[in-house]
Amino acid sequence: MELTVLSVVFALLLLLGVPVAFSIGLASVATVLYSGMPIAIVFQKMVGGMQIFSFLAIPFFVFAGELMLYGGIADRIVRFANSLVGHVRGGLGMSNVLGCTLFGGVAGSPLADVSAMGSVMIPLMKKEGYDADYAVNVTTHSALVGALMPTSHNLIIFTLATTGIASVSVFSLILAGVIPALILTICNLVAAYYVAVKRGYPTRGQFPGWKEVVVSFLASLPGLLIVVIILAGILSGIFTATESAATAVFWALLVTVLVYKTLSWENFLKACAKACKTTGVVLLLIGISSAFGYFMALYEVPQKTGELMQSVTTSPWLIFLMINVLLFVLGTFLDMAATILICTPIFLPIAQHFGMDPVQFGIVMLINCALGLNTPPVGVTQFVGCAIGGVSVGQVMKSILPFYGALTVCLALVTYVPAFSLWLP
């Protein structure tokens, strides 16, 4: 009965529009009151869930991303991407894909990616005659690659959500996301080109020459180096994954203040404020989800869910398909961090039972969550993109299938071909 109270209260509060963090917390409190346990358990689990040293990486990665967002790195990345593919049919769309991928690598946040690249590329694409829905779809789907990049704080959240279930190192997860990120970028390029050809978008100028490619690459290199620094630093043992986040902040300040000289004092304060707000939201979710996770473990939710799924089928292929569908549906209602924290304790044991590696499951989880970011009713990246493009969500959804297809192909490859995520780790 306690499990029923936990589930029903949580679902009702979500349907009433109560924020996810408060829905989780109130459902936990209701369960404690019904079961007669001391209410202090909820607060003990909340505080304990946030008192983990590795969580220091989250505010640092978030702050580094905001500094790069407000520090003018996006403009140089756009120039480099344009020099490579801007001359082909639908070239601005393909430039957008590359630009979002590169900026996502240094910012590590799909939302920051859409905000930065969207504000540059979406108006430019509309000015050049591209439809607004195409510009928004290209931007929002390409930005999702940021969730798999080394600077993504969601990687840290997943590793901590696996505590007590499996041993997943941050570095293994960072390496595991590299090839899927590359695959997703290629799929997005194909989708952008396909739609551009189908709609008859024109070519845009001539190839500017390799000199322009080299010059624009060198101009964007200081910002792009953050990914190399993080990977090389962890791999060589110079610093830990947590220390790499602090290094990312130092490098972001160095590049935007001393190299590019584009970070004003006003924008620095905006970056600080935004990073504090995002960190507060994420840590609140982590703390409350720790209490929620305690009750899910206490009432054997993962075991019961696994038994229910096995009563339907025992085929690993179908079980993985069911997990993907459920993660996608939940991701359309929940924030990315909340989905990771709530669903990992439930579905990771099931995936492991049927032979999926925890690191591989982490990438599957992140891709599903990223897909949810672009799907109403939550769909925060899509809402931001639509606001920048001045187009309705309904109009964007009408032409979204080729881009959904790109993400689905990547998700299927990562789910059913373990080497794509496990070869590098």
PDB file of C-alpha atoms in Angstrom, residues 113-387:
ATOM      1  CA  ASP A 113      23.666  25.179 -26.783  1.00  0.00           C
ATOM      2  CA  VAL A 114      20.203  26.116 -28.077  1.00  0.00           C
ATOM      3  CA  SER A 115      20.385  29.511 -26.362  1.00  0.00           C
ATOM      4  CA  ALA A 116      23.813  30.351 -27.775  1.00  0.00           C
ATOM      5  CA  MET A 117      23.726  28.803 -31.254  1.00  0.00           C
ATOM      6  CA  GLY A 118      20.011  29.362 -31.757  1.00  0.00           C
ATOM      7  CA  SER A 119      20.281  33.096 -31.167  1.00  0.00           C
ATOM      8  CA  VAL A 120      22.970  33.245 -33.866  1.00  0.00           C
ATOM      9  CA  MET A 121      21.874  30.648 -36.418  1.00  0.00           C
ATOM     10  CA  ILE A 122      18.055  30.640 -36.386  1.00  0.00           C
ATOM     11  CA  PRO A 123      17.642  34.349 -37.332  1.00  0.00           C
ATOM     12  CA  LEU A 124      20.439  33.985 -39.924  1.00  0.00           C
ATOM     13  CA  MET A 125      18.785  30.941 -41.500  1.00  0.00           C
ATOM     14  CA  LYS A 126      15.413  32.698 -41.653  1.00  0.00           C
ATOM     15  CA  LYS A 127      17.062  35.705 -43.273  1.00  0.00           C
ATOM     16  CA  GLU A 128      18.613  33.453 -45.933  1.00  0.00           C
ATOM     17  CA  GLY A 129      15.221  31.980 -46.840  1.00  0.00           C
ATOM     18  CA  TYR A 130      15.092  28.836 -44.704  1.00  0.00           C
ATOM     19  CA  ASP A 131      11.771  27.956 -43.091  1.00  0.00           C
ATOM     20  CA  ALA A 132      11.550  28.710 -39.383  1.00  0.00           C
ATOM     21  CA  ASP A 133      10.490  25.163 -38.443  1.00  0.00           C
ATOM     22  CA  TYR A 134      13.532  23.727 -40.251  1.00  0.00           C
ATOM     23  CA  ALA A 135      15.884  26.172 -38.525  1.00  0.00           C
ATOM     24  CA  VAL A 136      14.441  25.336 -35.104  1.00  0.00           C
ATOM     25  CA  ASN A 137      14.466  21.564 -35.636  1.00  0.00           C
ATOM     26  CA  VAL A 138      18.069  21.557 -36.859  1.00  0.00           C
ATOM     27  CA  THR A 139      19.198  23.657 -33.894  1.00  0.00           C
ATOM     28  CA  THR A 140      17.316  21.879 -31.122  1.00  0.00           C
ATOM     29  CA  HIS A 141      18.209  18.358 -32.264  1.00  0.00           C
ATOM     30  CA  SER A 142      21.860  19.161 -32.891  1.00  0.00           C
ATOM     31  CA  ALA A 143      22.104  20.738 -29.447  1.00  0.00           C
ATOM     32  CA  LEU A 144      21.190  17.423 -27.829  1.00  0.00           C
ATOM     33  CA  VAL A 145      24.692  16.129 -28.596  1.00  0.00           C
ATOM     34  CA  GLY A 146      25.867  18.298 -25.691  1.00  0.00           C
ATOM     35  CA  ALA A 147      24.315  15.811 -23.250  1.00  0.00           C
ATOM     36  CA  LEU A 148      26.916  13.204 -24.301  1.00  0.00           C
ATOM     37  CA  MET A 149      29.976  15.452 -24.261  1.00  0.00           C
ATOM     38  CA  PRO A 150      32.780  15.351 -21.626  1.00  0.00           C
ATOM     39  CA  THR A 151      31.636  18.654 -20.105  1.00  0.00           C
ATOM     40  CA  SER A 152      28.059  17.417 -19.517  1.00  0.00           C
ATOM     41  CA  HIS A 153      27.055  17.521 -15.849  1.00  0.00           C
ATOM     42  CA  ASN A 154      24.402  14.888 -16.620  1.00  0.00           C
ATOM     43  CA  LEU A 155      27.215  12.338 -16.913  1.00  0.00           C
ATOM     44  CA  ILE A 156      28.105  13.098 -13.298  1.00  0.00           C
ATOM     45  CA  ILE A 157      24.477  12.801 -12.204  1.00  0.00           C
ATOM     46  CA  PHE A 158      24.163   9.373 -13.821  1.00  0.00           C
ATOM     47  CA  THR A 159      27.292   7.983 -12.160  1.00  0.00           C
ATOM     48  CA  LEU A 160      25.954   9.064  -8.783  1.00  0.00           C
ATOM     49  CA  ALA A 161      22.501   7.641  -9.532  1.00  0.00           C
ATOM     50  CA  THR A 162      24.168   4.230  -9.918  1.00  0.00           C
ATOM     51  CA  THR A 163      25.546   4.277  -6.349  1.00  0.00           C
ATOM     52  CA  GLY A 164      24.795   0.969  -4.651  1.00  0.00           C
ATOM     53  CA  ILE A 165      23.700  -0.623  -7.935  1.00  0.00           C
ATOM     54  CA  ALA A 166      26.824  -0.684 -10.109  1.00  0.00           C
ATOM     55  CA  SER A 167      30.301   0.811 -10.198  1.00  0.00           C
ATOM     56  CA  VAL A 168      30.463   3.335 -13.052  1.00  0.00           C
ATOM     57  CA  SER A 169      33.419   5.698 -13.283  1.00  0.00           C
ATOM     58  CA  VAL A 170      32.933   9.198 -14.671  1.00  0.00           C
ATOM     59  CA  PHE A 171      35.855   8.743 -17.036  1.00  0.00           C
ATOM     60  CA  SER A 172      34.397   5.536 -18.520  1.00  0.00           C
ATOM     61  CA  LEU A 173      31.119   7.337 -19.147  1.00  0.00           C
ATOM     62  CA  ILE A 174      32.923  10.320 -20.694  1.00  0.00           C
ATOM     63  CA  LEU A 175      34.725   8.022 -23.135  1.00  0.00           C
ATOM     64  CA  ALA A 176      31.557   6.036 -23.813  1.00  0.00           C
ATOM     65  CA  GLY A 177      29.770   9.153 -25.064  1.00  0.00           C
ATOM     66  CA  VAL A 178      32.364  10.092 -27.713  1.00  0.00           C
ATOM     67  CA  ILE A 179      31.397   7.658 -30.506  1.00  0.00           C
ATOM     68  CA  PRO A 180      27.608   7.977 -29.927  1.00  0.00           C
ATOM     69  CA  ALA A 181      28.032  11.783 -30.091  1.00  0.00           C
ATOM     70  CA  LEU A 182      29.819  11.379 -33.427  1.00  0.00           C
ATOM     71  CA  ILE A 183      27.110   9.020 -34.714  1.00  0.00           C
ATOM     72  CA  LEU A 184      24.372  11.411 -33.608  1.00  0.00           C
ATOM     73  CA  THR A 185      26.112  14.297 -35.377  1.00  0.00           C
ATOM     74  CA  ILE A 186      26.341  12.301 -38.617  1.00  0.00           C
ATOM     75  CA  CYS A 187      22.666  11.328 -38.345  1.00  0.00           C
ATOM     76  CA  ASN A 188      21.720  14.978 -37.786  1.00  0.00           C
ATOM     77  CA  LEU A 189      23.790  16.028 -40.825  1.00  0.00           C
ATOM     78  CA  VAL A 190      21.989  13.444 -42.966  1.00  0.00           C
ATOM     79  CA  ALA A 191      18.582  14.587 -41.685  1.00  0.00           C
ATOM     80  CA  ALA A 192      19.410  18.278 -42.272  1.00  0.00           C
ATOM     81  CA  TYR A 193      20.653  17.543 -45.805  1.00  0.00           C
ATOM     82  CA  TYR A 194      17.659  15.313 -46.619  1.00  0.00           C
ATOM     83  CA  VAL A 195      15.113  17.963 -45.616  1.00  0.00           C
ATOM     84  CA  ALA A 196      17.100  20.693 -47.398  1.00  0.00           C
ATOM     85  CA  VAL A 197      17.086  18.713 -50.655  1.00  0.00           C
ATOM     86  CA  LYS A 198      13.420  17.773 -50.256  1.00  0.00           C
ATOM     87  CA  ARG A 199      12.450  21.414 -49.790  1.00  0.00           C
ATOM     88  CA  GLY A 200      14.773  22.652 -52.517  1.00  0.00           C
ATOM     89  CA  TYR A 201      16.889  24.976 -50.415  1.00  0.00           C
ATOM     90  CA  PRO A 202      19.643  26.580 -52.518  1.00  0.00           C
ATOM     91  CA  THR A 203      23.391  26.314 -52.232  1.00  0.00           C
ATOM     92  CA  ARG A 204      25.056  29.292 -50.586  1.00  0.00           C
ATOM     93  CA  GLY A 205      28.196  30.589 -52.301  1.00  0.00           C
ATOM     94  CA  GLN A 206      31.373  28.700 -53.039  1.00  0.00           C
ATOM     95  CA  PHE A 207      33.819  26.804 -50.881  1.00  0.00           C
ATOM     96  CA  PRO A 208      35.915  29.589 -49.273  1.00  0.00           C
ATOM     97  CA  GLY A 209      39.138  27.619 -49.538  1.00  0.00           C
ATOM     98  CA  TRP A 210      41.257  25.733 -47.063  1.00  0.00           C
ATOM     99  CA  LYS A 211      42.936  28.921 -45.922  1.00  0.00           C
ATOM    100  CA  GLU A 212      39.649  30.214 -44.510  1.00  0.00           C
ATOM    101  CA  VAL A 213      38.993  26.794 -42.919  1.00  0.00           C
ATOM    102  CA  VAL A 214      42.377  26.865 -41.188  1.00  0.00           C
ATOM    103  CA  VAL A 215      42.037  30.503 -40.097  1.00  0.00           C
ATOM    104  CA  SER A 216      38.526  29.999 -38.688  1.00  0.00           C
ATOM    105  CA  PHE A 217      39.614  26.769 -36.994  1.00  0.00           C
ATOM    106  CA  LEU A 218      42.533  28.505 -35.289  1.00  0.00           C
ATOM    107  CA  ALA A 219      40.186  31.283 -34.154  1.00  0.00           C
ATOM    108  CA  SER A 220      37.813  28.756 -32.558  1.00  0.00           C
ATOM    109  CA  LEU A 221      40.555  26.456 -31.252  1.00  0.00           C
ATOM    110  CA  PRO A 222      41.053  28.070 -27.808  1.00  0.00           C
ATOM    111  CA  GLY A 223      37.412  27.419 -26.957  1.00  0.00           C
ATOM    112  CA  LEU A 224      37.363  23.909 -28.439  1.00  0.00           C
ATOM    113  CA  LEU A 225      40.492  22.875 -26.534  1.00  0.00           C
ATOM    114  CA  ILE A 226      38.511  22.445 -23.321  1.00  0.00           C
ATOM    115  CA  VAL A 227      37.364  18.966 -24.413  1.00  0.00           C
ATOM    116  CA  VAL A 228      40.953  17.920 -25.183  1.00  0.00           C
ATOM    117  CA  ILE A 229      42.202  19.314 -21.865  1.00  0.00           C
ATOM    118  CA  ILE A 230      39.564  17.411 -19.872  1.00  0.00           C
ATOM    119  CA  LEU A 231      40.164  14.082 -21.613  1.00  0.00           C
ATOM    120  CA  ALA A 232      43.958  14.382 -21.613  1.00  0.00           C
ATOM    121  CA  GLY A 233      44.056  15.563 -17.991  1.00  0.00           C
ATOM    122  CA  ILE A 234      41.954  12.687 -16.662  1.00  0.00           C
ATOM    123  CA  LEU A 235      43.618  10.058 -18.844  1.00  0.00           C
ATOM    124  CA  SER A 236      47.119  11.142 -17.802  1.00  0.00           C
ATOM    125  CA  GLY A 237      46.161  11.323 -14.127  1.00  0.00           C
ATOM    126  CA  ILE A 238      46.922  15.037 -13.797  1.00  0.00           C
ATOM    127  CA  PHE A 239      43.500  15.651 -12.275  1.00  0.00           C
ATOM    128  CA  THR A 240      40.335  13.749 -11.385  1.00  0.00           C
ATOM    129  CA  ALA A 241      36.995  14.082 -13.127  1.00  0.00           C
ATOM    130  CA  THR A 242      35.846  16.481 -10.396  1.00  0.00           C
ATOM    131  CA  GLU A 243      39.001  18.584 -10.684  1.00  0.00           C
ATOM    132  CA  SER A 244      38.557  18.647 -14.459  1.00  0.00           C
ATOM    133  CA  ALA A 245      35.344  20.629 -13.951  1.00  0.00           C
ATOM    134  CA  ALA A 246      37.240  23.311 -12.020  1.00  0.00           C
ATOM    135  CA  THR A 247      39.864  23.291 -14.788  1.00  0.00           C
ATOM    136  CA  ALA A 248      37.061  23.885 -17.307  1.00  0.00           C
ATOM    137  CA  VAL A 249      36.007  27.025 -15.421  1.00  0.00           C
ATOM    138  CA  PHE A 250      39.591  28.309 -15.294  1.00  0.00           C
ATOM    139  CA  TRP A 251      40.054  27.686 -19.019  1.00  0.00           C
ATOM    140  CA  ALA A 252      36.726  29.316 -19.885  1.00  0.00           C
ATOM    141  CA  LEU A 253      37.730  32.452 -17.972  1.00  0.00           C
ATOM    142  CA  LEU A 254      41.168  32.459 -19.554  1.00  0.00           C
ATOM    143  CA  VAL A 255      39.788  32.171 -23.095  1.00  0.00           C
ATOM    144  CA  THR A 256      36.875  34.604 -22.800  1.00  0.00           C
ATOM    145  CA  VAL A 257      38.721  37.266 -20.766  1.00  0.00           C
ATOM    146  CA  LEU A 258      42.340  37.169 -21.946  1.00  0.00           C
ATOM    147  CA  VAL A 259      42.225  35.521 -25.401  1.00  0.00           C
ATOM    148  CA  TYR A 260      38.932  36.616 -26.970  1.00  0.00           C
ATOM    149  CA  LYS A 261      38.364  39.565 -24.594  1.00  0.00           C
ATOM    150  CA  THR A 262      34.608  39.226 -25.136  1.00  0.00           C
ATOM    151  CA  LEU A 263      33.338  38.567 -21.594  1.00  0.00           C
ATOM    152  CA  SER A 264      32.080  41.829 -20.113  1.00  0.00           C
ATOM    153  CA  TRP A 265      31.561  42.326 -16.389  1.00  0.00           C
ATOM    154  CA  GLU A 266      27.793  42.433 -16.926  1.00  0.00           C
ATOM    155  CA  ASN A 267      27.824  39.109 -18.786  1.00  0.00           C
ATOM    156  CA  PHE A 268      30.095  37.594 -16.135  1.00  0.00           C
ATOM    157  CA  LEU A 269      27.511  38.423 -13.470  1.00  0.00           C
ATOM    158  CA  LYS A 270      24.768  36.954 -15.669  1.00  0.00           C
ATOM    159  CA  ALA A 271      26.789  33.756 -16.039  1.00  0.00           C
ATOM    160  CA  CYS A 272      27.276  33.572 -12.253  1.00  0.00           C
ATOM    161  CA  ALA A 273      23.577  34.101 -11.569  1.00  0.00           C
ATOM    162  CA  LYS A 274      22.470  31.546 -14.171  1.00  0.00           C
ATOM    163  CA  ALA A 275      24.987  28.959 -12.913  1.00  0.00           C
ATOM    164  CA  CYS A 276      23.813  29.435  -9.297  1.00  0.00           C
ATOM    165  CA  LYS A 277      20.176  29.036 -10.325  1.00  0.00           C
ATOM    166  CA  THR A 278      20.823  25.895 -12.394  1.00  0.00           C
ATOM    167  CA  THR A 279      23.013  24.358  -9.682  1.00  0.00           C
ATOM    168  CA  GLY A 280      20.374  25.017  -7.035  1.00  0.00           C
ATOM    169  CA  VAL A 281      17.681  23.330  -9.108  1.00  0.00           C
ATOM    170  CA  VAL A 282      19.868  20.312  -9.887  1.00  0.00           C
ATOM    171  CA  LEU A 283      21.040  19.802  -6.295  1.00  0.00           C
ATOM    172  CA  LEU A 284      17.487  20.158  -4.974  1.00  0.00           C
ATOM    173  CA  LEU A 285      16.396  17.455  -7.408  1.00  0.00           C
ATOM    174  CA  ILE A 286      19.328  15.251  -6.391  1.00  0.00           C
ATOM    175  CA  GLY A 287      18.596  15.586  -2.687  1.00  0.00           C
ATOM    176  CA  ILE A 288      14.865  14.949  -2.958  1.00  0.00           C
ATOM    177  CA  SER A 289      15.408  12.122  -5.448  1.00  0.00           C
ATOM    178  CA  SER A 290      17.688  10.433  -2.908  1.00  0.00           C
ATOM    179  CA  ALA A 291      14.751  10.212  -0.504  1.00  0.00           C
ATOM    180  CA  PHE A 292      12.471   9.037  -3.313  1.00  0.00           C
ATOM    181  CA  GLY A 293      15.039   6.437  -4.363  1.00  0.00           C
ATOM    182  CA  TYR A 294      15.256   5.147  -0.788  1.00  0.00           C
ATOM    183  CA  PHE A 295      11.546   4.347  -0.785  1.00  0.00           C
ATOM    184  CA  MET A 296      11.705   2.770  -4.241  1.00  0.00           C
ATOM    185  CA  ALA A 297      14.462   0.459  -2.977  1.00  0.00           C
ATOM    186  CA  LEU A 298      12.637  -0.202   0.287  1.00  0.00           C
ATOM    187  CA  TYR A 299       9.472  -1.261  -1.536  1.00  0.00           C
ATOM    188  CA  GLU A 300      11.385  -3.222  -4.222  1.00  0.00           C
ATOM    189  CA  VAL A 301      10.222  -1.174  -7.206  1.00  0.00           C
ATOM    190  CA  PRO A 302      13.092  -2.344  -9.501  1.00  0.00           C
ATOM    191  CA  GLN A 303      12.404  -6.022  -8.711  1.00  0.00           C
ATOM    192  CA  LYS A 304       8.657  -5.687  -9.229  1.00  0.00           C
ATOM    193  CA  THR A 305       9.118  -3.729 -12.456  1.00  0.00           C
ATOM    194  CA  GLY A 306      11.534  -6.378 -13.714  1.00  0.00           C
ATOM    195  CA  GLU A 307       9.098  -9.165 -12.860  1.00  0.00           C
ATOM    196  CA  LEU A 308       6.296  -7.319 -14.676  1.00  0.00           C
ATOM    197  CA  MET A 309       8.413  -6.849 -17.808  1.00  0.00           C
ATOM    198  CA  GLN A 310       9.564 -10.484 -17.750  1.00  0.00           C
ATOM    199  CA  SER A 311       5.953 -11.595 -17.534  1.00  0.00           C
ATOM    200  CA  VAL A 312       5.478  -9.942 -20.929  1.00  0.00           C
ATOM    201  CA  THR A 313       8.665 -11.241 -22.594  1.00  0.00           C
ATOM    202  CA  THR A 314      12.074 -12.675 -21.763  1.00  0.00           C
ATOM    203  CA  SER A 315      13.751 -11.540 -24.985  1.00  0.00           C
ATOM    204  CA  PRO A 316      16.570  -9.054 -24.237  1.00  0.00           C
ATOM    205  CA  TRP A 317      15.831  -7.213 -27.494  1.00  0.00           C
ATOM    206  CA  LEU A 318      12.211  -6.628 -26.517  1.00  0.00           C
ATOM    207  CA  ILE A 319      13.108  -5.801 -22.905  1.00  0.00           C
ATOM    208  CA  PHE A 320      15.569  -3.128 -24.106  1.00  0.00           C
ATOM    209  CA  LEU A 321      12.895  -1.794 -26.476  1.00  0.00           C
ATOM    210  CA  MET A 322      10.406  -1.547 -23.601  1.00  0.00           C
ATOM    211  CA  ILE A 323      12.981   0.248 -21.447  1.00  0.00           C
ATOM    212  CA  ASN A 324      13.672   2.739 -24.241  1.00  0.00           C
ATOM    213  CA  VAL A 325       9.970   3.437 -24.767  1.00  0.00           C
ATOM    214  CA  LEU A 326       9.355   3.942 -21.048  1.00  0.00           C
ATOM    215  CA  LEU A 327      12.410   6.195 -20.666  1.00  0.00           C
ATOM    216  CA  PHE A 328      11.314   8.286 -23.646  1.00  0.00           C
ATOM    217  CA  VAL A 329       7.745   8.684 -22.346  1.00  0.00           C
ATOM    218  CA  LEU A 330       8.931   9.625 -18.849  1.00  0.00           C
ATOM    219  CA  GLY A 331      11.499  12.001 -20.368  1.00  0.00           C
ATOM    220  CA  THR A 332       8.723  13.969 -22.039  1.00  0.00           C
ATOM    221  CA  PHE A 333       7.246  14.764 -18.610  1.00  0.00           C
ATOM    222  CA  LEU A 334      10.336  15.067 -16.426  1.00  0.00           C
ATOM    223  CA  ASP A 335      13.465  17.181 -16.487  1.00  0.00           C
ATOM    224  CA  MET A 336      16.615  15.378 -17.630  1.00  0.00           C
ATOM    225  CA  ALA A 337      18.194  15.244 -14.164  1.00  0.00           C
ATOM    226  CA  ALA A 338      14.947  14.021 -12.582  1.00  0.00           C
ATOM    227  CA  THR A 339      14.545  11.278 -15.191  1.00  0.00           C
ATOM    228  CA  ILE A 340      18.093  10.050 -14.577  1.00  0.00           C
ATOM    229  CA  LEU A 341      17.743  10.068 -10.804  1.00  0.00           C
ATOM    230  CA  ILE A 342      14.326   8.400 -10.702  1.00  0.00           C
ATOM    231  CA  CYS A 343      14.663   5.873 -13.531  1.00  0.00           C
ATOM    232  CA  THR A 344      18.253   4.655 -13.114  1.00  0.00           C
ATOM    233  CA  PRO A 345      17.576   2.687  -9.883  1.00  0.00           C
ATOM    234  CA  ILE A 346      14.520   1.105 -11.541  1.00  0.00           C
ATOM    235  CA  PHE A 347      15.778   0.166 -14.999  1.00  0.00           C
ATOM    236  CA  LEU A 348      19.539  -0.326 -14.553  1.00  0.00           C
ATOM    237  CA  PRO A 349      19.176  -3.603 -12.575  1.00  0.00           C
ATOM    238  CA  ILE A 350      16.774  -4.903 -15.241  1.00  0.00           C
ATOM    239  CA  ALA A 351      19.131  -3.935 -18.078  1.00  0.00           C
ATOM    240  CA  GLN A 352      22.050  -5.561 -16.256  1.00  0.00           C
ATOM    241  CA  HIS A 353      20.051  -8.757 -15.729  1.00  0.00           C
ATOM    242  CA  PHE A 354      19.563  -9.015 -19.493  1.00  0.00           C
ATOM    243  CA  GLY A 355      23.220  -8.379 -20.286  1.00  0.00           C
ATOM    244  CA  MET A 356      23.548  -4.626 -20.813  1.00  0.00           C
ATOM    245  CA  ASP A 357      26.666  -3.005 -19.360  1.00  0.00           C
ATOM    246  CA  PRO A 358      25.991  -0.141 -16.882  1.00  0.00           C
ATOM    247  CA  VAL A 359      28.145   2.238 -18.954  1.00  0.00           C
ATOM    248  CA  GLN A 360      26.204   1.351 -22.099  1.00  0.00           C
ATOM    249  CA  PHE A 361      22.930   1.851 -20.199  1.00  0.00           C
ATOM    250  CA  GLY A 362      24.150   5.301 -19.143  1.00  0.00           C
ATOM    251  CA  ILE A 363      24.483   6.424 -22.759  1.00  0.00           C
ATOM    252  CA  VAL A 364      21.103   4.881 -23.629  1.00  0.00           C
ATOM    253  CA  MET A 365      19.586   6.786 -20.708  1.00  0.00           C
ATOM    254  CA  LEU A 366      21.165  10.103 -21.782  1.00  0.00           C
ATOM    255  CA  ILE A 367      20.005   9.779 -25.404  1.00  0.00           C
ATOM    256  CA  ASN A 368      16.448   9.012 -24.278  1.00  0.00           C
ATOM    257  CA  CYS A 369      16.485  11.962 -21.889  1.00  0.00           C
ATOM    258  CA  ALA A 370      17.838  14.205 -24.643  1.00  0.00           C
ATOM    259  CA  LEU A 371      15.014  13.085 -26.940  1.00  0.00           C
ATOM    260  CA  GLY A 372      12.561  13.983 -24.181  1.00  0.00           C
ATOM    261  CA  LEU A 373      14.020  17.510 -24.038  1.00  0.00           C
ATOM    262  CA  ASN A 374      12.678  18.043 -27.556  1.00  0.00           C
ATOM    263  CA  THR A 375       9.208  16.628 -26.948  1.00  0.00           C
ATOM    264  CA  PRO A 376       6.217  18.389 -25.338  1.00  0.00           C
ATOM    265  CA  PRO A 377       4.854  18.794 -22.716  1.00  0.00           C
ATOM    266  CA  VAL A 378       8.210  19.594 -21.023  1.00  0.00           C
ATOM    267  CA  GLY A 379      10.498  19.935 -24.087  1.00  0.00           C
ATOM    268  CA  VAL A 380      12.560  22.832 -22.736  1.00  0.00           C
ATOM    269  CA  THR A 381      15.050  22.948 -25.622  1.00  0.00           C
ATOM    270  CA  GLN A 382      12.221  22.935 -28.143  1.00  0.00           C
ATOM    271  CA  PHE A 383      10.410  25.759 -26.331  1.00  0.00           C
ATOM    272  CA  VAL A 384      13.570  27.888 -26.311  1.00  0.00           C
ATOM    273  CA  GLY A 385      14.195  27.190 -30.005  1.00  0.00           C
ATOM    274  CA  CYS A 386      10.589  28.042 -30.917  1.00  0.00           C
ATOM    275  CA  ALA A 387      10.785  31.281 -28.923  1.00  0.00           C
TER     276      ALA A 387
END
